[in-house]
Coordinates of C-alpha atoms in Angstrom, one line a residue:
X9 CA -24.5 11.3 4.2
X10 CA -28.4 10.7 5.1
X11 CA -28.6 10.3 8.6
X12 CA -31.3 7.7 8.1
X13 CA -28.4 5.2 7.2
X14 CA -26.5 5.6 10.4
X15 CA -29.3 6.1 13.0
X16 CA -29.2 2.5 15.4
X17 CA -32.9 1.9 16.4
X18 CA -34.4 -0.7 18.5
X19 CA -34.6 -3.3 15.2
X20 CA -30.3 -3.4 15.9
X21 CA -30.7 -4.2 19.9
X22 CA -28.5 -7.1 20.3
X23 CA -30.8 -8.7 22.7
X24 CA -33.5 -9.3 20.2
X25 CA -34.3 -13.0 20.1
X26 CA -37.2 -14.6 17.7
X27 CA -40.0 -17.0 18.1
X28 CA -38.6 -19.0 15.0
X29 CA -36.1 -20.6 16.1
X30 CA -33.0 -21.4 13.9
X31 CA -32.8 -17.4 13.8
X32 CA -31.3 -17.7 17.3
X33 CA -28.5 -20.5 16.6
X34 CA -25.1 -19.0 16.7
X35 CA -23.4 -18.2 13.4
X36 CA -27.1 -17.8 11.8
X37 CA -26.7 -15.7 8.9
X38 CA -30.5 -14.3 9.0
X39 CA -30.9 -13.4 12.7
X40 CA -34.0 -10.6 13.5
X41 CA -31.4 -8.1 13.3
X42 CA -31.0 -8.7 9.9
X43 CA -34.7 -9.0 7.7
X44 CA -33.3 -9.5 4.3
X45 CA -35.8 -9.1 1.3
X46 CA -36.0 -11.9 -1.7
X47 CA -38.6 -13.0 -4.4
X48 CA -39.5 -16.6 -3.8
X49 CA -41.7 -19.4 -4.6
X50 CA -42.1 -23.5 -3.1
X51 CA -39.4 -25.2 -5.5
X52 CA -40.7 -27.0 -8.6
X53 CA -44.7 -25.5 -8.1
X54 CA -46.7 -23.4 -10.3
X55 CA -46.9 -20.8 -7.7
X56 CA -46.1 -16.8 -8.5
X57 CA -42.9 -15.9 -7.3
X58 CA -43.6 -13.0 -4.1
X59 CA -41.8 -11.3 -1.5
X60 CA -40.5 -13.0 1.4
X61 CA -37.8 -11.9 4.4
X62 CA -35.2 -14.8 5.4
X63 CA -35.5 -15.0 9.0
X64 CA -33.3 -18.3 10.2
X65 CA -33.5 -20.7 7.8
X66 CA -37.2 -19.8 6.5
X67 CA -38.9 -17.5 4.6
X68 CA -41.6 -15.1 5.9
X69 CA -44.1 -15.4 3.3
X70 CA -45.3 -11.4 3.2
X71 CA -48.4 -12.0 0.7
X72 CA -49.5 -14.5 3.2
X73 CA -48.7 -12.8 6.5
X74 CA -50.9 -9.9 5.3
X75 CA -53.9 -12.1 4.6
X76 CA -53.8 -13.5 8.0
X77 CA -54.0 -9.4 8.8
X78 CA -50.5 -9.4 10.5
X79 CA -50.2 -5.6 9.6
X80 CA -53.4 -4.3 10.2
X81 CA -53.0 -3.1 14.2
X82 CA -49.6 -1.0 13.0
X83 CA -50.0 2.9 11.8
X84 CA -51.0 3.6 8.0
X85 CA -47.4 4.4 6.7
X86 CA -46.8 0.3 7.9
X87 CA -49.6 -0.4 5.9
X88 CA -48.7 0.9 2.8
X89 CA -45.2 0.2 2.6
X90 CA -46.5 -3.7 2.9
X91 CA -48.9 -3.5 0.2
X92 CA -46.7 -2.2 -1.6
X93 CA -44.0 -5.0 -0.6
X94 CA -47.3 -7.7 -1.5
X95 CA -48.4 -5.9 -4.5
X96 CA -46.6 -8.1 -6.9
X97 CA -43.5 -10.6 -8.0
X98 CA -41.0 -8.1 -7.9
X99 CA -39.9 -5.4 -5.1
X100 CA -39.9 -2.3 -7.4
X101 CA -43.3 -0.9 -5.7
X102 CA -41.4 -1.1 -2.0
X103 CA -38.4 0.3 -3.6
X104 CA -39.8 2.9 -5.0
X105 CA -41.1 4.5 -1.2
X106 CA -39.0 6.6 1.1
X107 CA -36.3 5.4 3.4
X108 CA -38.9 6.4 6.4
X109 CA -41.4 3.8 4.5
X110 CA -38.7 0.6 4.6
X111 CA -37.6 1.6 8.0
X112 CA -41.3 1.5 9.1
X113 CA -42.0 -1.9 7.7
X114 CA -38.6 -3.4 9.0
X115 CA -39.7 -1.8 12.7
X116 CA -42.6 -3.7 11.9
X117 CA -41.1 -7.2 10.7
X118 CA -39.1 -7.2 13.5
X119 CA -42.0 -7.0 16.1
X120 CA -44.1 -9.4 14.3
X121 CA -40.7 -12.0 14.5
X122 CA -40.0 -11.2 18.2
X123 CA -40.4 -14.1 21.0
X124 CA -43.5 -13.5 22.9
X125 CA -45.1 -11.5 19.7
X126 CA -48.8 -12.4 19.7
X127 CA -49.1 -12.9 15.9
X128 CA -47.0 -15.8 16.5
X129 CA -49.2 -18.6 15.4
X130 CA -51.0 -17.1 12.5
X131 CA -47.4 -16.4 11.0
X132 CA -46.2 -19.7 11.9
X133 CA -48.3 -20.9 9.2
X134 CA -46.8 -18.2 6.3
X135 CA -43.4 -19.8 7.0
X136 CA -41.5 -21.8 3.9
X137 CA -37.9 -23.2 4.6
X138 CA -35.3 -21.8 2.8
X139 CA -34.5 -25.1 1.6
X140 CA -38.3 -26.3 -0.3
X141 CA -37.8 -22.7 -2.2
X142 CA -36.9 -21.3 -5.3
X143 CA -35.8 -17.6 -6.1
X144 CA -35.6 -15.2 -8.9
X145 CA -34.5 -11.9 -9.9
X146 CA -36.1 -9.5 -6.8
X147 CA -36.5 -6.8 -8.8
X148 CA -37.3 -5.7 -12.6
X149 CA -34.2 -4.1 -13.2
X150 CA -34.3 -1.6 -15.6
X151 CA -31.0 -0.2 -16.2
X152 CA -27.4 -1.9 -14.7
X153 CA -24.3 0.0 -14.4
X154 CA -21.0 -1.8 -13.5
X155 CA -18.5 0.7 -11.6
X156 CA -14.2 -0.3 -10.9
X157 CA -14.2 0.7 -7.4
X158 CA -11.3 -1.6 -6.1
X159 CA -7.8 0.1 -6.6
X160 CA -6.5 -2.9 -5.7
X161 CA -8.0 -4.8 -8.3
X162 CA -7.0 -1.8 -10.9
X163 CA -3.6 -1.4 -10.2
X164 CA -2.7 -5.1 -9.9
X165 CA -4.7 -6.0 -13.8
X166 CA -3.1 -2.3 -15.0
X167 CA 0.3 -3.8 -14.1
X168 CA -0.3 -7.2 -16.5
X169 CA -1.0 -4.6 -19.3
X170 CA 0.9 -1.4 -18.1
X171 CA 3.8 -2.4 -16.0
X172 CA 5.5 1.2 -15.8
X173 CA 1.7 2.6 -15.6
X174 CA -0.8 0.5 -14.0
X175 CA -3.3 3.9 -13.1
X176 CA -4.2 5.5 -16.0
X177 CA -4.8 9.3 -14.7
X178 CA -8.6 9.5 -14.3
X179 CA -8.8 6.9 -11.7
X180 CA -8.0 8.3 -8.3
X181 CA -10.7 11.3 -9.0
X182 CA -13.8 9.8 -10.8
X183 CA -15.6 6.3 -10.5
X184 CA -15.4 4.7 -13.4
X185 CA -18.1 2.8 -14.8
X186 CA -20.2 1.5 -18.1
X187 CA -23.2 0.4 -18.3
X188 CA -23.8 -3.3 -18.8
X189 CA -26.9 -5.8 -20.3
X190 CA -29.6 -6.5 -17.5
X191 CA -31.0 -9.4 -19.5
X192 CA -28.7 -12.0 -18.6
X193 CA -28.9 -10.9 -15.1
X194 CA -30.0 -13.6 -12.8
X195 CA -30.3 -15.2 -9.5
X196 CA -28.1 -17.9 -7.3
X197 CA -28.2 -21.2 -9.5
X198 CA -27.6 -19.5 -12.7
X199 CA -26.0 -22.0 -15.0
X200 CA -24.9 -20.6 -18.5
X201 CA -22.6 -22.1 -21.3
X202 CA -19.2 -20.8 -22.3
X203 CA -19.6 -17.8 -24.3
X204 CA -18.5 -18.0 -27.9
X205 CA -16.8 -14.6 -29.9
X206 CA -13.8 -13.0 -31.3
X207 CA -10.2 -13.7 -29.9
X208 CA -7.3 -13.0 -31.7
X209 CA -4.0 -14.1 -30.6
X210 CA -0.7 -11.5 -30.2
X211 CA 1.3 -13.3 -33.3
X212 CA -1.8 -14.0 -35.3
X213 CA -2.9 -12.0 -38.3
X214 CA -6.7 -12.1 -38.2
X215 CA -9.3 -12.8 -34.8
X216 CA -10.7 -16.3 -34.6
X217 CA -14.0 -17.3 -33.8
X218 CA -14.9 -20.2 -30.8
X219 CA -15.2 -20.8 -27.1
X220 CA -13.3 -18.4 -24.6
X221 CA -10.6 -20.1 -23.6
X222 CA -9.6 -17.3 -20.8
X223 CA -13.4 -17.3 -18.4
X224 CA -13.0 -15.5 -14.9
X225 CA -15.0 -14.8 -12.5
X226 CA -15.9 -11.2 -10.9
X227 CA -16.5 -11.2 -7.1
X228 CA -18.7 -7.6 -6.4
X229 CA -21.4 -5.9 -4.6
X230 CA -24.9 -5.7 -6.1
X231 CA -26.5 -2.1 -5.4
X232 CA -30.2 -1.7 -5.9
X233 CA -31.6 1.6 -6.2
X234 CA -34.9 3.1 -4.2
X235 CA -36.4 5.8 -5.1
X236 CA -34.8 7.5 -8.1
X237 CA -34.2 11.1 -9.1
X238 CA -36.1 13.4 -11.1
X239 CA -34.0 13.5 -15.0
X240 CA -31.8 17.0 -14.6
X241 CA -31.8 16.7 -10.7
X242 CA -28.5 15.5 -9.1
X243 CA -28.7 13.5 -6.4
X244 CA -26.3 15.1 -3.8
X245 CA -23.5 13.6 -1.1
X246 CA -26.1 13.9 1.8
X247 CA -29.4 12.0 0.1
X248 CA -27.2 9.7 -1.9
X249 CA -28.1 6.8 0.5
X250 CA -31.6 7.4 0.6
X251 CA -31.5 6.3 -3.0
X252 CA -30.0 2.9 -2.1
X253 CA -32.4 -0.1 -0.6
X254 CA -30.0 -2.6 -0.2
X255 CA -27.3 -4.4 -1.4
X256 CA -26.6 -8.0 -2.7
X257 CA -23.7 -10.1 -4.0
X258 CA -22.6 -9.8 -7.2
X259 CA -20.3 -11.8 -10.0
X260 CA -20.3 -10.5 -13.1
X261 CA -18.3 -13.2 -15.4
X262 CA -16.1 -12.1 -17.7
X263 CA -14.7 -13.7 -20.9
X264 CA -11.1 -12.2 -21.0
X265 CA -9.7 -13.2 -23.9
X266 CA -13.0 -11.4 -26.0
X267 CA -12.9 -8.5 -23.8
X268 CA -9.0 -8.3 -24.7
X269 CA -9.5 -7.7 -28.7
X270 CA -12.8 -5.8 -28.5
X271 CA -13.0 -3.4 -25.6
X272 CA -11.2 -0.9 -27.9
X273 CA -12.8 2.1 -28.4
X274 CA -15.9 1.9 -26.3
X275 CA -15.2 -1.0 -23.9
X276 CA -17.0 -4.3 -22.8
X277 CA -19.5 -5.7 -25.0
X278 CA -19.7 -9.4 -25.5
X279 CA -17.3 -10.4 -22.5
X280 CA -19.7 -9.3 -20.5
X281 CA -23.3 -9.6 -21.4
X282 CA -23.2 -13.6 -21.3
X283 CA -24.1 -13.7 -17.7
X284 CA -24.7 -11.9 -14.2
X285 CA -25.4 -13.8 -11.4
X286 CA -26.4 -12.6 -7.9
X287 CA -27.8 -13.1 -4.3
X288 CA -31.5 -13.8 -3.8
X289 CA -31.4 -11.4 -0.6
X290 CA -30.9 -7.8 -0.5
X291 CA -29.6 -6.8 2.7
X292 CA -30.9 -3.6 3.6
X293 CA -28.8 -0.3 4.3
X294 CA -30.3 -0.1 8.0
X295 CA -30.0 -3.8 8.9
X296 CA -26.0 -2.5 8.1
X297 CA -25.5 0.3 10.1
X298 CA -24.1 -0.8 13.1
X299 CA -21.1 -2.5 10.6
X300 CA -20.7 1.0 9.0
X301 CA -16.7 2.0 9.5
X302 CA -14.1 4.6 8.3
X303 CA -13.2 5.9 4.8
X304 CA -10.2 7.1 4.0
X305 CA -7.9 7.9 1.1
X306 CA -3.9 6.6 1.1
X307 CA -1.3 9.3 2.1
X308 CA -0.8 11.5 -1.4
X309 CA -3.4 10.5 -3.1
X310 CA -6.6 13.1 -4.0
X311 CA -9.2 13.9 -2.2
X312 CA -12.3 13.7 -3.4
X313 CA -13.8 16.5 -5.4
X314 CA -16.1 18.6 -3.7
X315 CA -19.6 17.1 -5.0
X316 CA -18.2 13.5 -4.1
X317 CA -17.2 14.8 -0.3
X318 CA -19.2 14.9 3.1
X319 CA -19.0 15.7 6.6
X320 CA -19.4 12.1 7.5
X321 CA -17.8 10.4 4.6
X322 CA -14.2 9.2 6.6
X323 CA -16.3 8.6 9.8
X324 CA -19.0 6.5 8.3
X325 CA -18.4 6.1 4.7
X326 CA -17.4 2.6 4.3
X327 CA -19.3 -1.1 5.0
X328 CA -17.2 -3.4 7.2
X329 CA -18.6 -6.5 5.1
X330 CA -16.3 -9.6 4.9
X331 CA -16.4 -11.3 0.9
X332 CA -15.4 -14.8 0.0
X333 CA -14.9 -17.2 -3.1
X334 CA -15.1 -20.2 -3.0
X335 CA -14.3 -23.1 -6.5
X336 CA -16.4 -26.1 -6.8
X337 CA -15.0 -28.4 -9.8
X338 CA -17.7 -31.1 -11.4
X339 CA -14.6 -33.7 -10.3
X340 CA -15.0 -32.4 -6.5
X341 CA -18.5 -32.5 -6.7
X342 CA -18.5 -35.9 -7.8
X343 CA -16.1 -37.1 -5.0
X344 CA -18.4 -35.4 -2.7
X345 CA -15.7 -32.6 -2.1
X346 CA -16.6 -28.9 -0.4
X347 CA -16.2 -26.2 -2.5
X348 CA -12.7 -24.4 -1.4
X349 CA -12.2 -21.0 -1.1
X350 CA -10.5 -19.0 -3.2
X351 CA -9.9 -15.8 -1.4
X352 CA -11.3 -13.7 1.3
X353 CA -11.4 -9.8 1.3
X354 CA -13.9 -7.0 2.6
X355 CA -15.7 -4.5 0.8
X356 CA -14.1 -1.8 3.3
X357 CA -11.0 -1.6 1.2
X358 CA -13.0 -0.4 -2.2
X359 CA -11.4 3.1 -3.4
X360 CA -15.0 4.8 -4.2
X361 CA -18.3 4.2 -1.5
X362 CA -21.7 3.4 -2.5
X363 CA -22.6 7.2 -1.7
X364 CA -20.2 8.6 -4.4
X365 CA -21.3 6.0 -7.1
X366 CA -25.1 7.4 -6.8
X367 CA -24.1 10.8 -6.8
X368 CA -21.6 10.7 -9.5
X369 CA -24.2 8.5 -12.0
X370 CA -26.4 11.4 -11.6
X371 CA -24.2 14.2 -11.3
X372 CA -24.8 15.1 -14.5
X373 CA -29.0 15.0 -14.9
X374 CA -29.0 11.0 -15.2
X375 CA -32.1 10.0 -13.6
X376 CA -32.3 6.4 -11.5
X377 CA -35.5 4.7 -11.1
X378 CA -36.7 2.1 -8.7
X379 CA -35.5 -1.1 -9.2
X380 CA -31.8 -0.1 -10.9
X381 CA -28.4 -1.6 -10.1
X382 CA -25.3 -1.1 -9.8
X383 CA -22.5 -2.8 -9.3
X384 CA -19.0 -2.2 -7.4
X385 CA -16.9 -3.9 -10.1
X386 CA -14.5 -6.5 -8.8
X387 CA -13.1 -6.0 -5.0
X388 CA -9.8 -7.1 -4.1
X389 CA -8.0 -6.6 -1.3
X390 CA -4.7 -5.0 -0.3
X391 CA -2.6 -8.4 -0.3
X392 CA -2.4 -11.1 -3.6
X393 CA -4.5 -13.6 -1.6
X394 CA -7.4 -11.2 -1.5
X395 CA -8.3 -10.4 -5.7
X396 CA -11.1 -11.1 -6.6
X397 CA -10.8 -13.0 -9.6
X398 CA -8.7 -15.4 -11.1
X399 CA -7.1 -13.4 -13.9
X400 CA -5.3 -11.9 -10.5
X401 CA -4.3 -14.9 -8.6
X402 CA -2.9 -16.4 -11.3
X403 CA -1.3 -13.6 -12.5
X404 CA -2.4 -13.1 -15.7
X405 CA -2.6 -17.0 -16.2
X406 CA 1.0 -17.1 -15.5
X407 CA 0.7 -18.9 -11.9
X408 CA -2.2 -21.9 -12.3
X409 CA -3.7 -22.8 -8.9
X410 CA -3.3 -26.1 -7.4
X411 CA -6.7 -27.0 -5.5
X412 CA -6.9 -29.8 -3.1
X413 CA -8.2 -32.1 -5.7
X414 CA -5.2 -32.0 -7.4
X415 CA -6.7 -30.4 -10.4
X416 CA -5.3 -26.8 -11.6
X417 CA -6.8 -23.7 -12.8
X418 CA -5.5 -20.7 -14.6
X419 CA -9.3 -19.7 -15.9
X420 CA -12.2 -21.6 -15.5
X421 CA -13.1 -24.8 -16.6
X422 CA -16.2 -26.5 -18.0
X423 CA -18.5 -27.4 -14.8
X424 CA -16.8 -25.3 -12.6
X425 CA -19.0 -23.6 -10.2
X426 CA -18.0 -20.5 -8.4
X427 CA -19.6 -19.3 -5.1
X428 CA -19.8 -15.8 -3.6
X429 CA -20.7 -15.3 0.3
X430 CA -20.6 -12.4 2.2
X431 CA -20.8 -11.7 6.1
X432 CA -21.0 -8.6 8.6
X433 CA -19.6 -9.3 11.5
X434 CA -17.9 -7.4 14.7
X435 CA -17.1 -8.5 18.1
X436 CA -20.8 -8.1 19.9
X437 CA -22.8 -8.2 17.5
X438 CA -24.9 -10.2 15.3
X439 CA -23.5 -11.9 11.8
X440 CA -25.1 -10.6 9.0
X441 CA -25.3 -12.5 6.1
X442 CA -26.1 -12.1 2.4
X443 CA -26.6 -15.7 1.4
X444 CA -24.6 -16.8 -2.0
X445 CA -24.1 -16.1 -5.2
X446 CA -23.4 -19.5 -7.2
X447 CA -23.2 -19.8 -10.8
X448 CA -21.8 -22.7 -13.0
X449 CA -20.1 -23.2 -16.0
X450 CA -21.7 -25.4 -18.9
X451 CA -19.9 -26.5 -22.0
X452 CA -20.3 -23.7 -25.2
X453 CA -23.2 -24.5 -27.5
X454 CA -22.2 -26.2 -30.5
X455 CA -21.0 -23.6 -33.5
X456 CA -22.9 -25.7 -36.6

């Protein structure tokens, strides 16, 4: 695996404090260490949407931080790789630079946010809170493929379906994916109405048309692509990474009851192009690598294939990175309820790494461009309170959950909103956050 995703540099010293303050606070999900990247504009203005890095609870307004000239005393690679991050409202032109290009800008974000940095008060003024902003899509995605990397999550749906067979043979020796509809992909807020389609019953005759009836949730990781490949070159084992800027938080809703009577022959269609929604920030690949861990494959199971193998693949392969869901009915919003969470797993446990979903999407000539994404597909964990998504905790809609509102759910309801977070974290070091994912539910259009 590229060496450029495990190397610790001084951007990763613990010490590190910033001149902004909330960045500091214990439990702060956007500390220096972290630099996350978003598209952002002041909430409700007619401003363009640009780039900004969260650091505590504000936003480091890059358009404006290079107008006050708070890159011009670094080297020329620095240079570039910000006008490149302020060329526009999307991050494709940064994405599409070399790993040595974002690690130079992140070297340089992190001395322009130290305490004591002398750029303090010209960049005090390119601050926006968190909280006055809005966000959108950070990049134009141009192509989105949606993987199954949880076994987990494979073998506990198989066995609704397949109880003698939950596995079917491919799975434990190549990632799995399809690609899905970037359209309806969109940021932290997204609200969406119940998908309409085809859903035929088990003793019926003939498919009805209406509302799903059976709406989940997916919880996953978002992976955006730097970069690319040349169409007809693979992207091997060892540069795979190099390919990746960041990752995000991803839930990719899923009708169940239309995915049911039409996945067969070719697979997802409608139950899945309704709706995407993920994270404004993409956490980068270096802000991660001091929560980079082991890979390994269960006793008796295959190894990988040699094109999907590398020296540091068990040592290094996986991301320590701790997922949650969390329900938020409209009834416990209107009591001025918390959301509650739902489960809580880590993205450790997936079957297939982010390194082997790169390498096998282009092992055979498929080129990936800036701006791409991919995603995990749905990451559950090793024991029933860790799936990620309800068509698993409630077993198949056979066990409905009791919240502490008293209301149930088997799928959900109209006004539900679901909310994804994700944290790195280990003893000694800095939390890393990801911010949320949160989509709701609206009732389904009328069908006159």
């Amino acid at each position: 695996m590229s060496l450029s995703s495990l190397t610790l540099n001084e951007t990763h010293d613990t010490e590190l404090r910033s001149w902004v303050p909330s960045a500091n606070a214990d439990g702060c999900p956007f500390p220096i260490q972290n630099l996350p990247y978003g598209v952002f504009r002041r909430a409700g203005s007619e401003e363009d949407f640009r780039v900004g890095v969260a650091i505590g609870d504000q936003i480091l307004d890059l358009p404006a931080a290079q107008s006050a000239g708070a890159f011009s005393g670094f080297d020329e690679a620095t240079r570039q790789a910000a006008h490149a991050a302020c060329s526009g409202s999307r991050l494709n032109a940064l994405m599409a630079l070399t790993p040595a290009s974002w690690s130079a800008l992140r070297l340089a974000l992190s001395h322009l946010l130290r305490t004591a940095s002398p750029h303090q008060t010209e960049l005090a003024a390119c601050l926006v809170p968190q909280a006055q902003a809005e966000y959108d899509v950070p990049a134009a995605i141009g192509d989105y493929t949606d993987f199954y990397t949880s076994i987990h999550h494979a073998t506990t749906v198989g066995k609704l379906f397949r109880p003698d067979n939950p596995l079917l043979p491919n799975y434990k020796w190549v990632p799995i994916g399809y690609h899905g509809r970037v359209s309806s992909i969109a940021v932290s807020g997204q609200q969406f109405p119940r998908p309409l389609g085809q859903t035929k019953a088990p003793d019926a005759d003939a498919p009805t048309f209406g509302p799903c009836k059976r709406l989940d949730y997916e919880l996953e990781i978002g992976i955006f692509i730097g970069g690319g490949n040349a169409l007809g070159e693979p992207v091997p084992m060892e540069e795979a990474e190099d390919k990746v800027f960041g990752l995000c938080l991803l839930n990719d809703w899923s009708a169940r009851d239309v995915q049911a009577w039409e996945y067969q022959p070719l697979g997802p269609f409608l139950s899945k192009s309704f709706a995407s929604t993920i994270s404004p920030w993409i956490v980068t690949l270096e802000a991660l690598a001091p929560y980079r861990c082991s890979w390994s494959r269960p006793d008796g199971d295959p190894q990988p294939l040699p094109y999907l193998d590398a020296p540091t693949l068990r040592t290094q392969g996986a991301f320590d990175v701790q997922l949650e869901v969390l329900i938020q009915t409209a009834a416990m919003r209107q009591a001025g309820q918390l959301p509650q969470r739902l489960s809580l797993s880590n993205y450790r446990d997936a079957y297939w790494t982010v390194a082997q979903l790169v390498t096998h999407h282009t092992v055979n000539g498929c080129n990936l461009r800036p701006g791409d994404f991919l995603g995990s597909g749905t990451l559950s964990g090793p024991a029933p309170d860790e799936a990620g998504s309800l068509l698993e905790l409630t077993t198949g809609g056979k066990s409905p959950l009791t919240l502490a509102s008293g209301e149930k759910r088997v799928f959900l309801e109209d006004g539900d909103t679901i909310i994804l977070r994700a944290v790195a974290r280990r003893d000694g070091l800095p939390l890393i956050g990801f911010g949320e994912s949160a989509g709701t539910v609206l009732p389904a259009r009328s069908q006159g």
